[in-house]
Amino acid sequence: MYEAVHAHPDGQSTVARFARAAADYGFEGVVVRNPSGARADYDPDRIREEYGVDVVAGVEIRADNPQQASGAVGNYRTDETIVTVAGGTPAMNRFAVENEKVDVLARPMADEGDVNHVLAKAALENGVRLEFDLSPVLRTHGGRRVRELQSLRKLAEIVDYYDAPYVVSATPDSHLELRAPRELAALGEQIGLSSEFVEEGLAEWGRIAERNRHIQSESFIEPGVERGRYEEGS
Protein backbone atom coordinates (compact mmCIF):
# COMPACT_ATOMS: atom_id res chain seq x y z
CA MET A 1 0.00 0.00 0.00
CA TYR A 2 1.09 3.55 -0.80
CA GLU A 3 0.41 7.00 0.62
CA ALA A 4 0.43 10.19 -1.46
CA VAL A 5 2.22 12.98 0.39
CA HIS A 6 2.92 16.69 0.17
CA ALA A 7 6.64 16.95 0.93
CA HIS A 8 8.83 19.97 1.63
CA PRO A 9 8.62 22.71 0.35
CA ASP A 10 4.90 22.11 -0.26
CA GLY A 11 4.65 20.32 3.07
CA GLN A 12 6.64 20.30 6.30
CA SER A 13 8.60 17.05 6.03
CA THR A 14 11.22 15.96 3.52
CA VAL A 15 10.64 12.99 1.26
CA ALA A 16 13.25 11.02 3.22
CA ARG A 17 11.46 11.74 6.51
CA PHE A 18 8.16 10.66 4.99
CA ALA A 19 9.78 7.47 3.70
CA ARG A 20 11.26 6.63 7.08
CA ALA A 21 7.88 7.03 8.79
CA ALA A 22 6.09 5.19 5.99
CA ALA A 23 8.43 2.24 6.42
CA ASP A 24 7.69 2.17 10.15
CA TYR A 25 3.95 2.18 9.44
CA GLY A 26 4.13 -0.64 6.92
CA PHE A 27 3.66 1.26 3.65
CA GLU A 28 5.39 -0.09 0.55
CA GLY A 29 5.82 3.34 -0.99
CA VAL A 30 5.04 7.03 -1.07
CA VAL A 31 3.87 9.17 -3.97
CA VAL A 32 5.35 12.68 -3.94
CA ARG A 33 2.45 14.82 -5.14
CA ASN A 34 3.89 18.33 -4.85
CA PRO A 35 2.59 21.03 -7.20
CA SER A 36 4.72 22.26 -10.06
CA GLY A 37 5.70 25.44 -8.22
CA ALA A 38 7.01 23.62 -5.13
CA ARG A 39 8.93 20.60 -6.33
CA ALA A 40 10.72 18.42 -3.79
CA ASP A 41 14.44 17.71 -3.98
CA TYR A 42 15.23 14.05 -3.28
CA ASP A 43 17.11 10.98 -4.49
CA PRO A 44 14.57 8.15 -4.87
CA ASP A 45 17.20 5.44 -5.28
CA ARG A 46 19.05 6.42 -2.11
CA ILE A 47 15.82 6.62 -0.13
CA ARG A 48 14.66 3.25 -1.44
CA GLU A 49 17.99 1.69 -0.50
CA GLU A 50 18.04 3.22 2.99
CA TYR A 51 14.42 2.69 4.03
CA GLY A 52 13.13 -0.03 1.70
CA VAL A 53 10.29 2.24 0.53
CA ASP A 54 9.41 2.95 -3.09
CA VAL A 55 9.34 6.66 -3.95
CA VAL A 56 7.08 7.59 -6.85
CA ALA A 57 7.57 10.86 -8.70
CA GLY A 58 4.29 12.68 -9.08
CA VAL A 59 2.87 16.12 -9.60
CA GLU A 60 -0.38 17.76 -8.55
CA ILE A 61 -1.71 20.21 -11.10
CA ARG A 62 -3.37 23.16 -9.38
CA ALA A 63 -4.95 25.49 -11.90
CA ASP A 64 -7.54 28.22 -12.00
CA ASN A 65 -9.25 26.81 -15.07
CA PRO A 66 -9.17 23.83 -17.47
CA GLN A 67 -7.11 25.76 -20.03
CA GLN A 68 -4.28 26.24 -17.55
CA ALA A 69 -4.57 22.66 -16.39
CA SER A 70 -4.46 21.27 -19.92
CA GLY A 71 -1.11 22.88 -20.64
CA ALA A 72 0.34 21.70 -17.34
CA VAL A 73 -0.83 18.10 -17.86
CA GLY A 74 0.81 18.09 -21.28
CA ASN A 75 4.05 19.46 -19.85
CA TYR A 76 4.35 16.94 -17.03
CA ARG A 77 2.80 13.76 -18.42
CA THR A 78 5.97 12.38 -19.98
CA ASP A 79 8.22 13.20 -17.00
CA GLU A 80 6.10 12.30 -13.97
CA THR A 81 4.98 8.81 -13.06
CA ILE A 82 1.68 9.95 -11.54
CA VAL A 83 -0.21 13.06 -12.61
CA THR A 84 -3.00 14.31 -10.35
CA VAL A 85 -5.28 17.27 -10.88
CA ALA A 86 -6.70 19.17 -7.93
CA GLY A 87 -10.46 19.39 -8.23
CA GLY A 88 -12.98 21.29 -6.18
CA THR A 89 -14.95 23.08 -8.91
CA PRO A 90 -17.36 21.65 -11.50
CA ALA A 91 -15.11 22.79 -14.35
CA MET A 92 -11.90 21.28 -12.95
CA ASN A 93 -13.61 18.04 -11.95
CA ARG A 94 -15.04 17.61 -15.42
CA PHE A 95 -11.74 18.47 -17.11
CA ALA A 96 -9.86 15.88 -15.08
CA VAL A 97 -12.21 12.93 -15.57
CA GLU A 98 -12.44 13.58 -19.31
CA ASN A 99 -8.64 13.58 -19.78
CA GLU A 100 -7.05 10.15 -20.15
CA LYS A 101 -3.63 11.66 -19.44
CA VAL A 102 -4.72 12.35 -15.85
CA ASP A 103 -4.27 9.54 -13.32
CA VAL A 104 -6.14 10.97 -10.32
CA LEU A 105 -8.73 13.66 -9.71
CA ALA A 106 -7.67 14.87 -6.26
CA ARG A 107 -10.18 16.15 -3.72
CA PRO A 108 -13.18 16.19 -6.08
CA MET A 109 -15.64 16.96 -3.25
CA ALA A 110 -13.69 19.93 -1.84
CA ASP A 111 -15.01 23.49 -1.93
CA GLU A 112 -17.63 23.73 -4.72
CA GLY A 113 -16.82 20.31 -6.14
CA ASP A 114 -19.19 17.41 -6.57
CA VAL A 115 -19.34 14.08 -8.42
CA ASN A 116 -22.40 12.83 -10.26
CA HIS A 117 -23.16 9.93 -12.57
CA VAL A 118 -21.84 11.79 -15.64
CA LEU A 119 -18.43 12.39 -14.04
CA ALA A 120 -18.28 8.84 -12.65
CA LYS A 121 -18.91 7.37 -16.11
CA ALA A 122 -16.25 9.62 -17.64
CA ALA A 123 -13.77 8.62 -14.94
CA LEU A 124 -14.43 4.97 -15.67
CA GLU A 125 -14.10 5.45 -19.43
CA ASN A 126 -10.82 7.38 -19.17
CA GLY A 127 -9.26 5.50 -16.27
CA VAL A 128 -9.14 8.55 -13.98
CA ARG A 129 -9.23 7.62 -10.29
CA LEU A 130 -11.43 9.64 -7.97
CA GLU A 131 -9.72 10.42 -4.68
CA PHE A 132 -11.23 9.75 -1.29
CA ASP A 133 -9.44 12.37 0.80
CA LEU A 134 -9.66 11.34 4.45
CA SER A 135 -7.74 14.34 5.79
CA PRO A 136 -10.80 16.47 6.68
CA VAL A 137 -12.21 13.57 8.70
CA LEU A 138 -8.93 13.22 10.56
CA ARG A 139 -8.24 16.91 11.09
CA THR A 140 -11.55 18.77 11.40
CA HIS A 141 -14.35 18.82 13.95
CA GLY A 142 -17.97 19.77 14.37
CA GLY A 143 -20.14 20.77 11.46
CA ARG A 144 -17.37 20.72 8.88
CA ARG A 145 -16.48 17.16 9.78
CA VAL A 146 -20.13 16.13 9.41
CA ARG A 147 -20.29 17.72 5.95
CA GLU A 148 -17.07 16.00 4.91
CA LEU A 149 -18.43 12.64 6.03
CA GLN A 150 -21.58 13.19 4.01
CA SER A 151 -19.52 14.04 0.94
CA LEU A 152 -17.38 10.93 1.29
CA ARG A 153 -20.43 8.71 1.68
CA LYS A 154 -22.05 10.22 -1.39
CA LEU A 155 -18.86 9.69 -3.38
CA ALA A 156 -18.68 6.09 -2.16
CA GLU A 157 -22.23 5.39 -3.33
CA ILE A 158 -21.49 6.75 -6.81
CA VAL A 159 -18.15 4.96 -7.12
CA ASP A 160 -19.72 1.69 -6.00
CA TYR A 161 -22.73 1.98 -8.33
CA TYR A 162 -20.71 2.81 -11.44
CA ASP A 163 -17.61 0.80 -10.48
CA ALA A 164 -15.50 3.91 -11.03
CA PRO A 165 -11.78 3.72 -10.24
CA TYR A 166 -10.57 5.40 -7.06
CA VAL A 167 -7.69 5.97 -4.67
CA VAL A 168 -7.60 6.71 -0.94
CA SER A 169 -5.25 9.07 0.87
CA ALA A 170 -4.92 10.96 4.12
CA THR A 171 -2.95 13.61 2.12
CA PRO A 172 -0.37 14.27 4.85
CA ASP A 173 1.69 17.47 4.80
CA SER A 174 3.95 16.16 7.57
CA HIS A 175 5.25 12.75 8.58
CA LEU A 176 3.40 13.37 11.86
CA GLU A 177 0.13 13.22 9.91
CA LEU A 178 0.86 9.80 8.45
CA ARG A 179 -1.49 7.05 9.59
CA ALA A 180 -0.78 3.35 9.22
CA PRO A 181 -2.86 1.45 6.67
CA ARG A 182 -4.60 -0.46 9.45
CA GLU A 183 -5.56 2.84 11.13
CA LEU A 184 -7.02 4.19 7.90
CA ALA A 185 -8.85 0.93 7.32
CA ALA A 186 -10.32 1.16 10.84
CA LEU A 187 -11.33 4.76 10.17
CA GLY A 188 -13.05 3.59 7.02
CA GLU A 189 -15.13 1.14 9.00
CA GLN A 190 -16.20 3.94 11.35
CA ILE A 191 -17.34 6.30 8.60
CA GLY A 192 -19.12 3.84 6.34
CA LEU A 193 -16.30 2.64 4.10
CA SER A 194 -15.21 -0.95 4.51
CA SER A 195 -11.63 -1.72 5.50
CA GLU A 196 -11.22 -3.59 2.21
CA PHE A 197 -12.39 -0.52 0.29
CA VAL A 198 -9.79 1.69 1.99
CA GLU A 199 -7.00 -0.85 1.54
CA GLU A 200 -7.80 -1.19 -2.17
CA GLY A 201 -7.69 2.59 -2.52
CA LEU A 202 -4.27 2.77 -0.88
CA ALA A 203 -2.96 -0.08 -3.03
CA GLU A 204 -4.21 1.57 -6.22
CA TRP A 205 -1.47 4.22 -6.03
CA GLY A 206 1.10 1.47 -6.37
CA ARG A 207 -0.74 -0.11 -9.28
CA ILE A 208 -0.84 3.23 -11.10
CA ALA A 209 2.89 3.65 -10.58
CA GLU A 210 3.67 0.14 -11.83
CA ARG A 211 1.51 0.60 -14.94
CA ASN A 212 2.91 4.01 -15.83
CA ARG A 213 6.51 3.01 -15.26
CA HIS A 214 5.97 0.15 -17.65
CA ILE A 215 4.42 2.46 -20.26
CA GLN A 216 7.31 4.90 -19.88
CA SER A 217 9.92 2.16 -20.23
CA GLU A 218 11.94 1.78 -23.42
CA SER A 219 10.46 -1.64 -24.16
CA PHE A 220 6.89 -0.35 -24.37
CA ILE A 221 5.65 0.63 -27.84
CA GLU A 222 1.86 0.50 -27.47
CA PRO A 223 -0.65 -1.69 -25.62
CA GLY A 224 0.05 -5.28 -26.61
CA VAL A 225 3.24 -4.37 -28.47
CA GLU A 226 6.63 -4.32 -26.80
CA ARG A 227 10.20 -4.30 -27.95
CA GLY A 228 11.45 -7.86 -27.59
CA ARG A 229 14.95 -9.17 -27.15
CA TYR A 230 15.31 -10.07 -30.82
CA GLU A 231 14.37 -6.59 -31.93
CA GLU A 232 16.73 -5.05 -29.38
CA GLY A 233 19.59 -7.15 -30.71
CA SER A 234 18.91 -6.53 -34.37
mmCIF file of C-alpha atoms in Angstrom, residues 1-3 28 31 56 82 103-104 127-130 164-168 196-212:
data_model
loop_
_atom_site.group_PDB
_atom_site.id
_atom_site.type_symbol
_atom_site.label_atom_id
_atom_site.label_comp_id
_atom_site.label_asym_id
_atom_site.label_seq_id
_atom_site.Cartn_x
_atom_site.Cartn_y
_atom_site.Cartn_z
ATOM 1 C CA MET A 1 0.000 0.000 0.000
ATOM 2 C CA TYR A 2 1.087 3.548 -0.796
ATOM 3 C CA GLU A 3 0.407 7.001 0.622
ATOM 4 C CA GLU A 28 5.389 -0.086 0.551
ATOM 5 C CA VAL A 31 3.869 9.166 -3.966
ATOM 6 C CA VAL A 56 7.081 7.592 -6.851
ATOM 7 C CA ILE A 82 1.683 9.950 -11.538
ATOM 8 C CA ASP A 103 -4.272 9.543 -13.319
ATOM 9 C CA VAL A 104 -6.139 10.969 -10.323
ATOM 10 C CA GLY A 127 -9.265 5.503 -16.268
ATOM 11 C CA VAL A 128 -9.143 8.546 -13.980
ATOM 12 C CA ARG A 129 -9.231 7.623 -10.288
ATOM 13 C CA LEU A 130 -11.430 9.636 -7.967
ATOM 14 C CA ALA A 164 -15.505 3.915 -11.026
ATOM 15 C CA PRO A 165 -11.776 3.724 -10.239
ATOM 16 C CA TYR A 166 -10.568 5.404 -7.060
ATOM 17 C CA VAL A 167 -7.685 5.973 -4.665
ATOM 18 C CA VAL A 168 -7.603 6.715 -0.942
ATOM 19 C CA GLU A 196 -11.223 -3.590 2.209
ATOM 20 C CA PHE A 197 -12.393 -0.522 0.294
ATOM 21 C CA VAL A 198 -9.791 1.685 1.990
ATOM 22 C CA GLU A 199 -6.997 -0.853 1.538
ATOM 23 C CA GLU A 200 -7.801 -1.190 -2.166
ATOM 24 C CA GLY A 201 -7.689 2.585 -2.524
ATOM 25 C CA LEU A 202 -4.275 2.766 -0.882
ATOM 26 C CA ALA A 203 -2.958 -0.085 -3.028
ATOM 27 C CA GLU A 204 -4.206 1.573 -6.224
ATOM 28 C CA TRP A 205 -1.472 4.221 -6.026
ATOM 29 C CA GLY A 206 1.102 1.466 -6.366
ATOM 30 C CA ARG A 207 -0.740 -0.110 -9.282
ATOM 31 C CA ILE A 208 -0.845 3.226 -11.102
ATOM 32 C CA ALA A 209 2.894 3.648 -10.577
ATOM 33 C CA GLU A 210 3.666 0.143 -11.832
ATOM 34 C CA ARG A 211 1.511 0.596 -14.935
ATOM 35 C CA ASN A 212 2.906 4.012 -15.831
#
